[in-house]
Amino acid sequence: MIQIAVLGYGTVGSGVVEVLDTNKESIKKRAGEEIHIKYVLDLRDFPGSPIEKILVHDFETIMKDPEVKIVVEVMGGVEPAYTFSKRALEAGKSVCTSNKELVARHGLELIEIAKAHKVNYMFEASCGGGIPIIRPLNSSLTADEIDEITGILNGTTNYILTEMGDRYADFEAVLKEAQEKGYAERNPEADVEGFDACRKIAILSSLAYGAHVNYESIYTEGITKITAEDMKYASLLGMKVKLLATSKRKGEKFYAMVCPELVGKNSPLYSVNGVFNAIFVHGNVLGDAMFYGSGAGKLPTASAVVGDVVDCAKHQGKTVVTYWSSKVLDQVDIKDVEHKFFVRVKGNLQEDKEKIEVLFGKAEFISVPGLDDEFGFVTEMMSEGTFDEKAAACPEILGRIRIRA
């Protein structure tokens, strides 16, 4: 029997307990022996709950118990999760987590500590909820040179954008609905400003490229400026707006960014709607592959965490190789990255078309019935820096969205 401890009895923590109980027998077969939760750590009390008799409030209880071989960290945030994870690893206990903020900030360090103590630090659930992506990058795709990862990595923003596009609804109204349905946090900043997706693409890039990608260096733009009017233009263009996290590598250089983009029907990401996530991977041998599924939620995320627990149970005394090194790749200046841009402009198409073409060059123009005091256009490919220079000379611009090539 393998004894484990769960740190945090919130949404994911209670899900881990439920999954281990529901699939007890099949998990035992896969792990080779029974996995038993000896402790659940939380500051709160849960009278009458299934974990009442194993609930503890002091982390030291877990640290002092040599029977605990695996610690599940599902507390969220950086502290005390970082301190608890580090101490557990140093004590020879493997750690499994869903904490993308912690992994993005301290993952490399914690992996090295795990190696030094012949245990494991696993974080499958940190980047796609229930979607398996970390393990494929570490094992199935190791024969490939991965040169691109692009994903819809946040279910909250994908739900909001899907609803806005389907109903031409305003951002604030759909956000409120998402909060009422439990799809968005009371404070949704990490989701809607793109910070959550940024941390995830940093982790995935670090694993795919075998180098360290600092999430704080990634250009990040959220969805708060997307409007119902944008969605009307997108519909006429036969496209949808998605918050995409993208990382591309060329040789020893790469760029990464998180921003809303217009996606056409030829992209597999076009049909990823609601709270679902998808991760597109391109390798020099494999070509294209896409991983799709529930990117969040209690049981999908808990399932991924328990999968890591089973992996740790099967590899006691041995560290599973995680290809994430301290090597740092050169990051391309975001101003040099090229896109097509969709631009909304205040004015009259017939009167202002020539001015736009003089400034931006050849463009495809579009107008939406009912929006009489504005029009839109699509530029040719140009760098971010070039676009910014041209946009500075056009104060009539109402907004812009990059177009996925």
Short mmCIF file of C-alpha atoms in Angstrom, two decimals:
data_model
loop_
_atom_site.label_atom_id
_atom_site.label_comp_id
_atom_site.label_asym_id
_atom_site.label_seq_id
_atom_site.Cartn_x
_atom_site.Cartn_y
_atom_site.Cartn_z
CA MET A 1 0.00 0.00 0.00
CA ILE A 2 1.26 3.45 -0.94
CA GLN A 3 0.34 6.25 1.43
CA ILE A 4 -0.21 9.73 0.04
CA ALA A 5 -1.19 13.16 1.35
CA VAL A 6 -3.36 15.75 -0.38
CA LEU A 7 -2.60 19.43 0.23
CA GLY A 8 -5.79 21.42 -0.22
CA TYR A 9 -9.41 20.26 -0.22
CA GLY A 10 -10.85 22.72 -2.70
CA THR A 11 -12.28 21.90 -6.12
CA VAL A 12 -9.34 19.84 -7.40
CA GLY A 13 -8.39 18.35 -4.02
CA SER A 14 -11.90 17.00 -3.42
CA GLY A 15 -11.84 15.72 -7.00
CA VAL A 16 -8.63 13.78 -6.35
CA VAL A 17 -10.25 12.14 -3.32
CA GLU A 18 -13.32 11.29 -5.40
CA VAL A 19 -11.35 9.85 -8.32
CA LEU A 20 -9.20 7.66 -6.05
CA ASP A 21 -12.33 6.35 -4.36
CA THR A 22 -14.43 5.86 -7.51
CA ASN A 23 -11.73 4.09 -9.53
CA LYS A 24 -10.00 2.43 -6.62
CA GLU A 25 -9.67 -1.04 -8.14
CA SER A 26 -8.55 -0.02 -11.63
CA ILE A 27 -6.04 2.43 -10.15
CA LYS A 28 -4.68 -0.35 -7.94
CA LYS A 29 -4.12 -2.56 -10.98
CA ARG A 30 -2.30 0.19 -12.88
CA ALA A 31 -0.17 1.27 -9.92
CA GLY A 32 0.67 -2.26 -8.85
CA GLU A 33 -0.59 -1.71 -5.33
CA GLU A 34 -3.31 0.17 -3.48
CA ILE A 35 -3.02 3.95 -3.20
CA HIS A 36 -4.37 5.19 0.11
CA ILE A 37 -4.89 8.78 1.26
CA LYS A 38 -3.50 9.05 4.76
CA TYR A 39 -3.86 12.81 5.21
CA VAL A 40 -5.69 15.76 3.72
CA LEU A 41 -4.27 19.16 4.69
CA ASP A 42 -6.53 22.21 4.86
CA LEU A 43 -7.04 25.18 7.15
CA ARG A 44 -10.79 24.59 7.20
CA ASP A 45 -12.83 21.91 8.95
CA PHE A 46 -15.17 19.63 7.03
CA PRO A 47 -17.48 18.01 9.60
CA GLY A 48 -19.38 15.05 8.21
CA SER A 49 -17.27 14.87 5.06
CA PRO A 50 -15.46 11.73 3.78
CA ILE A 51 -12.11 13.19 4.85
CA GLU A 52 -13.10 14.27 8.36
CA LYS A 53 -10.99 11.61 10.12
CA ILE A 54 -7.86 12.14 8.00
CA LEU A 55 -7.97 15.95 7.98
CA VAL A 56 -4.92 17.74 9.42
CA HIS A 57 -4.12 21.43 9.76
CA ASP A 58 -0.34 21.20 10.25
CA PHE A 59 1.98 20.37 7.34
CA GLU A 60 4.55 19.08 9.82
CA THR A 61 2.31 16.07 10.49
CA ILE A 62 2.86 15.00 6.89
CA MET A 63 6.56 15.82 6.89
CA LYS A 64 7.20 13.75 9.99
CA ASP A 65 5.45 10.67 8.63
CA PRO A 66 7.89 8.44 6.72
CA GLU A 67 4.99 6.34 5.38
CA VAL A 68 3.84 9.18 3.11
CA LYS A 69 5.59 8.61 -0.21
CA ILE A 70 3.64 10.97 -2.49
CA VAL A 71 2.31 14.47 -1.83
CA VAL A 72 -0.46 15.93 -4.01
CA GLU A 73 -0.24 19.73 -4.04
CA VAL A 74 -3.53 21.28 -5.22
CA MET A 75 -3.52 24.41 -3.07
CA GLY A 76 -2.93 26.94 -5.84
CA GLY A 77 -0.80 30.07 -5.64
CA VAL A 78 2.93 30.25 -5.07
CA GLU A 79 3.10 30.23 -1.27
CA PRO A 80 2.96 28.14 0.81
CA ALA A 81 2.70 25.67 -2.09
CA TYR A 82 6.32 26.28 -3.14
CA THR A 83 7.75 25.84 0.36
CA PHE A 84 5.66 22.72 1.01
CA SER A 85 6.57 21.17 -2.37
CA LYS A 86 10.27 21.89 -1.95
CA ARG A 87 10.39 20.45 1.56
CA ALA A 88 8.50 17.33 0.51
CA LEU A 89 10.90 16.69 -2.38
CA GLU A 90 13.93 17.24 -0.15
CA ALA A 91 12.45 14.71 2.27
CA GLY A 92 12.28 12.09 -0.49
CA LYS A 93 8.57 12.38 -1.21
CA SER A 94 7.36 12.72 -4.82
CA VAL A 95 5.05 15.65 -5.56
CA CYS A 96 2.17 15.86 -8.06
CA THR A 97 0.52 19.20 -8.77
CA SER A 98 -2.01 21.05 -10.91
CA ASN A 99 -0.53 24.43 -9.93
CA LYS A 100 0.50 26.16 -13.20
CA GLU A 101 1.53 29.37 -11.44
CA LEU A 102 3.98 27.47 -9.26
CA VAL A 103 5.28 25.30 -12.11
CA ALA A 104 5.80 28.31 -14.39
CA ARG A 105 7.75 30.15 -11.70
CA HIS A 106 9.67 27.35 -9.96
CA GLY A 107 9.21 24.23 -12.09
CA LEU A 108 12.82 23.96 -13.24
CA GLU A 109 14.15 24.27 -9.69
CA LEU A 110 11.69 21.71 -8.29
CA ILE A 111 12.49 19.23 -11.07
CA GLU A 112 16.20 19.49 -10.22
CA ILE A 113 15.50 18.96 -6.51
CA ALA A 114 13.42 15.89 -7.37
CA LYS A 115 16.27 14.45 -9.45
CA ALA A 116 18.75 15.02 -6.64
CA HIS A 117 16.58 13.02 -4.23
CA LYS A 118 15.54 10.30 -6.70
CA VAL A 119 11.86 11.22 -6.59
CA ASN A 120 9.50 12.90 -9.06
CA TYR A 121 7.88 16.29 -9.54
CA MET A 122 4.94 15.82 -11.91
CA PHE A 123 2.52 18.41 -13.25
CA GLU A 124 0.38 16.93 -16.03
CA ALA A 125 -2.72 18.78 -14.82
CA SER A 126 -1.03 22.20 -14.91
CA CYS A 127 -1.38 22.87 -18.64
CA GLY A 128 -4.58 21.40 -19.97
CA GLY A 129 -6.72 20.12 -17.13
CA GLY A 130 -7.70 16.64 -18.21
CA ILE A 131 -5.92 16.81 -21.59
CA PRO A 132 -2.76 14.66 -21.63
CA ILE A 133 0.04 16.84 -23.02
CA ILE A 134 2.98 16.85 -20.58
CA ARG A 135 3.48 13.08 -20.76
CA PRO A 136 3.34 13.00 -24.59
CA LEU A 137 5.95 15.77 -24.75
CA ASN A 138 8.16 13.84 -22.31
CA SER A 139 7.78 10.43 -23.95
CA SER A 140 5.71 9.94 -27.10
CA LEU A 141 7.12 12.91 -28.99
CA THR A 142 10.77 12.66 -27.95
CA ALA A 143 11.82 11.50 -31.44
CA ASP A 144 10.57 14.80 -32.88
CA GLU A 145 12.00 18.29 -32.92
CA ILE A 146 8.97 20.30 -31.82
CA ASP A 147 8.96 23.70 -33.50
CA GLU A 148 5.48 25.00 -32.70
CA ILE A 149 2.88 24.78 -29.97
CA THR A 150 -0.34 26.74 -30.27
CA GLY A 151 -3.31 26.30 -28.04
CA ILE A 152 -6.61 27.41 -26.64
CA LEU A 153 -5.40 26.95 -23.09
CA ASN A 154 -8.09 28.64 -21.03
CA GLY A 155 -11.66 27.40 -20.83
CA THR A 156 -13.05 30.59 -19.27
CA THR A 157 -11.96 32.84 -22.12
CA ASN A 158 -12.96 30.30 -24.76
CA TYR A 159 -16.45 30.10 -23.26
CA ILE A 160 -16.76 33.90 -23.18
CA LEU A 161 -15.56 34.33 -26.77
CA THR A 162 -17.81 31.51 -28.00
CA GLU A 163 -20.87 33.10 -26.42
CA MET A 164 -19.95 36.57 -27.67
CA GLY A 165 -19.55 35.20 -31.19
CA ASP A 166 -22.76 33.19 -31.19
CA ARG A 167 -24.96 35.98 -29.81
CA TYR A 168 -23.00 39.16 -30.61
CA ALA A 169 -23.07 39.83 -26.87
CA ASP A 170 -20.94 42.28 -24.91
CA PHE A 171 -17.92 41.05 -22.94
CA GLU A 172 -19.13 42.24 -19.52
CA ALA A 173 -22.54 40.58 -19.92
CA VAL A 174 -21.06 37.20 -20.90
CA LEU A 175 -18.42 37.39 -18.17
CA LYS A 176 -21.18 37.86 -15.59
CA GLU A 177 -23.01 34.81 -16.99
CA ALA A 178 -19.79 32.78 -16.88
CA GLN A 179 -19.31 33.70 -13.23
CA GLU A 180 -22.89 32.71 -12.41
CA LYS A 181 -22.37 29.31 -14.08
CA GLY A 182 -19.07 28.72 -12.30
CA TYR A 183 -16.98 28.98 -15.47
CA ALA A 184 -15.21 32.15 -14.28
CA GLU A 185 -13.74 33.12 -10.93
CA ARG A 186 -15.10 36.02 -8.89
CA ASN A 187 -11.81 37.74 -9.75
CA PRO A 188 -11.30 36.64 -13.38
CA GLU A 189 -8.17 38.71 -14.07
CA ALA A 190 -5.77 35.79 -14.51
CA ASP A 191 -8.06 34.29 -17.15
CA VAL A 192 -9.40 37.28 -19.09
CA GLU A 193 -6.07 39.16 -19.15
CA GLY A 194 -4.29 36.08 -20.54
CA PHE A 195 -1.99 35.43 -17.57
CA ASP A 196 -3.18 31.84 -17.08
CA ALA A 197 -2.58 30.95 -20.74
CA CYS A 198 0.80 32.69 -20.59
CA ARG A 199 2.02 30.49 -17.73
CA LYS A 200 0.83 27.36 -19.54
CA ILE A 201 2.54 28.17 -22.85
CA ALA A 202 5.75 28.93 -20.93
CA ILE A 203 5.65 25.47 -19.33
CA LEU A 204 4.85 23.70 -22.61
CA SER A 205 7.58 25.61 -24.47
CA SER A 206 10.16 24.77 -21.82
CA LEU A 207 9.36 21.07 -22.17
CA ALA A 208 9.09 21.06 -25.96
CA TYR A 209 12.36 22.92 -26.52
CA GLY A 210 14.29 21.48 -23.59
CA ALA A 211 15.17 25.00 -22.48
CA HIS A 212 13.86 27.49 -19.94
CA VAL A 213 11.16 29.92 -21.09
CA ASN A 214 10.40 32.68 -18.60
CA TYR A 215 6.67 33.40 -18.61
CA GLU A 216 7.32 37.01 -17.60
CA SER A 217 9.06 37.64 -20.94
CA ILE A 218 6.06 36.53 -23.05
CA TYR A 219 3.92 39.21 -24.70
CA THR A 220 0.44 38.80 -23.23
CA GLU A 221 -2.83 40.42 -24.24
CA GLY A 222 -6.25 39.41 -22.91
CA ILE A 223 -9.80 39.55 -24.27
CA THR A 224 -11.24 42.51 -22.35
CA LYS A 225 -11.08 44.80 -25.41
CA ILE A 226 -12.93 42.39 -27.71
CA THR A 227 -16.41 43.73 -28.54
CA ALA A 228 -19.69 42.50 -29.99
CA GLU A 229 -18.86 44.59 -33.08
CA ASP A 230 -15.63 42.62 -33.55
CA MET A 231 -17.70 39.45 -33.58
CA LYS A 232 -19.95 40.77 -36.36
CA TYR A 233 -16.93 41.45 -38.56
CA ALA A 234 -15.49 38.02 -37.71
CA SER A 235 -18.72 36.37 -38.81
CA LEU A 236 -18.67 38.16 -42.19
CA LEU A 237 -15.06 37.07 -42.64
CA GLY A 238 -16.04 33.45 -41.90
CA MET A 239 -13.78 33.42 -38.83
CA LYS A 240 -13.92 33.18 -35.05
CA VAL A 241 -12.02 35.04 -32.34
CA LYS A 242 -9.93 32.79 -30.07
CA LEU A 243 -7.46 33.58 -27.32
CA LEU A 244 -4.39 31.73 -28.57
CA ALA A 245 -1.13 31.02 -26.79
CA THR A 246 1.55 30.48 -29.41
CA SER A 247 5.20 29.46 -29.29
CA LYS A 248 7.36 28.95 -32.38
CA ARG A 249 11.01 27.98 -32.61
CA LYS A 250 13.51 28.47 -35.40
CA GLY A 251 16.96 27.12 -34.63
CA GLU A 252 18.16 28.63 -31.37
CA LYS A 253 15.56 31.39 -31.38
CA PHE A 254 11.88 31.40 -30.55
CA TYR A 255 8.99 33.71 -29.95
CA ALA A 256 5.93 33.29 -27.78
CA MET A 257 2.82 35.37 -27.34
CA VAL A 258 -0.71 35.23 -25.96
CA CYS A 259 -3.39 37.29 -27.70
CA PRO A 260 -6.82 37.14 -29.37
CA GLU A 261 -6.61 36.01 -33.00
CA LEU A 262 -9.06 35.50 -35.84
CA VAL A 263 -9.10 31.84 -36.85
CA GLY A 264 -10.49 30.54 -40.14
CA LYS A 265 -12.43 27.37 -40.90
CA ASN A 266 -9.28 25.70 -42.25
CA SER A 267 -7.81 25.64 -38.73
CA PRO A 268 -8.66 22.75 -36.36
CA LEU A 269 -8.91 25.35 -33.59
CA TYR A 270 -11.92 26.98 -35.31
CA SER A 271 -14.31 24.33 -33.98
CA VAL A 272 -13.04 24.30 -30.38
CA ASN A 273 -15.88 25.99 -28.53
CA GLY A 274 -17.22 26.56 -25.04
CA VAL A 275 -15.05 25.54 -22.10
CA PHE A 276 -13.06 23.06 -24.16
CA ASN A 277 -9.32 23.44 -24.77
CA ALA A 278 -7.09 22.26 -27.59
CA ILE A 279 -3.32 22.12 -28.01
CA PHE A 280 -1.81 22.00 -31.48
CA VAL A 281 1.72 20.64 -31.81
CA HIS A 282 3.96 20.59 -34.89
CA GLY A 283 7.07 18.40 -35.13
CA ASN A 284 9.60 18.01 -37.93
CA VAL A 285 8.82 14.28 -38.21
CA LEU A 286 5.30 13.98 -36.84
CA GLY A 287 3.88 16.97 -38.67
CA ASP A 288 0.65 18.22 -37.09
CA ALA A 289 -1.12 16.78 -34.05
CA MET A 290 -3.83 18.17 -31.81
CA PHE A 291 -4.82 17.30 -28.24
CA TYR A 292 -8.44 18.17 -27.38
CA GLY A 293 -10.64 17.85 -24.33
CA SER A 294 -11.82 19.37 -21.07
CA GLY A 295 -9.21 21.92 -20.11
CA ALA A 296 -10.53 22.48 -16.62
CA GLY A 297 -13.10 21.24 -14.16
CA LYS A 298 -13.00 19.25 -10.96
CA LEU A 299 -12.87 15.67 -12.23
CA PRO A 300 -10.93 16.11 -15.52
CA THR A 301 -8.16 17.96 -13.68
CA ALA A 302 -8.23 15.50 -10.79
CA SER A 303 -7.97 12.63 -13.27
CA ALA A 304 -4.72 14.08 -14.62
CA VAL A 305 -3.35 14.55 -11.09
CA VAL A 306 -4.17 10.95 -10.15
CA GLY A 307 -2.50 9.80 -13.37
CA ASP A 308 0.69 11.42 -12.09
CA VAL A 309 0.22 9.76 -8.69
CA VAL A 310 0.05 6.37 -10.42
CA ASP A 311 3.19 7.20 -12.42
CA CYS A 312 5.04 8.15 -9.23
CA ALA A 313 3.86 4.93 -7.57
CA LYS A 314 5.23 2.87 -10.47
CA HIS A 315 8.60 4.65 -10.38
CA GLN A 316 9.47 4.75 -6.69
CA GLY A 317 13.18 5.38 -6.21
CA LYS A 318 13.58 6.41 -9.83
CA THR A 319 13.17 9.82 -11.44
CA VAL A 320 11.21 9.91 -14.70
CA VAL A 321 13.16 12.05 -17.18
CA THR A 322 11.70 15.51 -17.74
CA TYR A 323 13.49 17.38 -20.51
CA TRP A 324 13.56 20.92 -19.09
CA SER A 325 16.99 22.50 -18.72
CA SER A 326 18.36 25.83 -17.53
CA LYS A 327 19.52 26.65 -21.05
CA VAL A 328 17.90 29.87 -22.28
CA LEU A 329 16.95 30.35 -25.94
CA ASP A 330 17.20 33.74 -27.61
CA GLN A 331 13.76 35.32 -27.78
CA VAL A 332 12.77 37.13 -30.95
CA ASP A 333 11.62 40.71 -30.39
CA ILE A 334 7.83 40.68 -30.69
CA LYS A 335 8.07 43.72 -32.98
CA ASP A 336 9.67 41.49 -35.64
CA VAL A 337 6.87 38.87 -35.63
CA GLU A 338 4.63 39.07 -38.70
CA HIS A 339 0.85 38.79 -38.98
CA LYS A 340 -2.04 39.96 -41.02
CA PHE A 341 -4.21 42.34 -39.00
CA PHE A 342 -7.94 43.00 -38.98
CA VAL A 343 -8.53 46.66 -38.14
CA ARG A 344 -11.69 48.60 -37.28
CA VAL A 345 -11.71 52.29 -38.17
CA LYS A 346 -14.11 55.09 -37.32
CA GLY A 347 -15.17 56.85 -40.52
CA ASN A 348 -16.73 56.31 -43.93
CA LEU A 349 -15.43 53.57 -46.23
CA GLN A 350 -15.92 55.49 -49.48
CA GLU A 351 -14.31 58.67 -48.13
CA ASP A 352 -11.43 57.08 -46.18
CA LYS A 353 -10.48 54.07 -48.31
CA GLU A 354 -7.71 55.89 -50.19
CA LYS A 355 -6.15 57.20 -46.97
CA ILE A 356 -6.05 53.68 -45.52
CA GLU A 357 -4.44 52.23 -48.65
CA VAL A 358 -1.80 54.96 -48.73
CA LEU A 359 -0.94 54.26 -45.09
CA PHE A 360 -1.30 50.46 -44.88
CA GLY A 361 -0.90 49.38 -48.49
CA LYS A 362 -3.14 46.86 -50.22
CA ALA A 363 -6.07 45.91 -48.01
CA GLU A 364 -9.32 43.95 -48.03
CA PHE A 365 -12.20 46.17 -46.88
CA ILE A 366 -15.35 45.07 -45.09
CA SER A 367 -18.40 46.83 -43.68
CA VAL A 368 -21.12 45.54 -41.36
CA PRO A 369 -24.76 46.49 -41.98
CA GLY A 370 -25.93 48.74 -39.17
CA LEU A 371 -22.45 49.99 -38.26
CA ASP A 372 -22.64 53.09 -40.43
CA ASP A 373 -19.97 55.18 -38.76
CA GLU A 374 -17.14 52.67 -39.09
CA PHE A 375 -15.62 50.04 -41.36
CA GLY A 376 -12.95 47.35 -41.22
CA PHE A 377 -10.05 46.15 -43.31
CA VAL A 378 -7.53 43.32 -43.43
CA THR A 379 -3.88 44.16 -44.02
CA GLU A 380 -1.21 42.24 -45.88
CA MET A 381 1.44 40.46 -43.81
CA MET A 382 3.50 42.92 -41.79
CA SER A 383 5.55 42.98 -38.63
CA GLU A 384 4.15 44.06 -35.29
CA GLY A 385 6.54 46.99 -35.28
CA THR A 386 5.51 48.15 -38.75
CA PHE A 387 1.83 47.93 -37.86
CA ASP A 388 2.35 49.94 -34.68
CA GLU A 389 4.12 52.69 -36.65
CA LYS A 390 1.29 52.90 -39.18
CA ALA A 391 -1.40 52.72 -36.51
CA ALA A 392 0.17 55.65 -34.69
CA ALA A 393 -0.55 57.79 -37.79
CA CYS A 394 -4.21 56.73 -37.83
CA PRO A 395 -6.03 57.95 -34.70
CA GLU A 396 -9.35 56.77 -36.14
CA ILE A 397 -8.48 53.13 -35.36
CA LEU A 398 -11.00 51.59 -32.96
CA GLY A 399 -9.22 48.28 -32.49
CA ARG A 400 -7.24 45.51 -34.13
CA ILE A 401 -7.06 41.72 -33.98
CA ARG A 402 -4.29 39.58 -35.43
CA ILE A 403 -5.23 37.00 -38.02
CA ARG A 404 -4.00 33.43 -37.73
CA ALA A 405 -2.19 32.57 -40.96
#
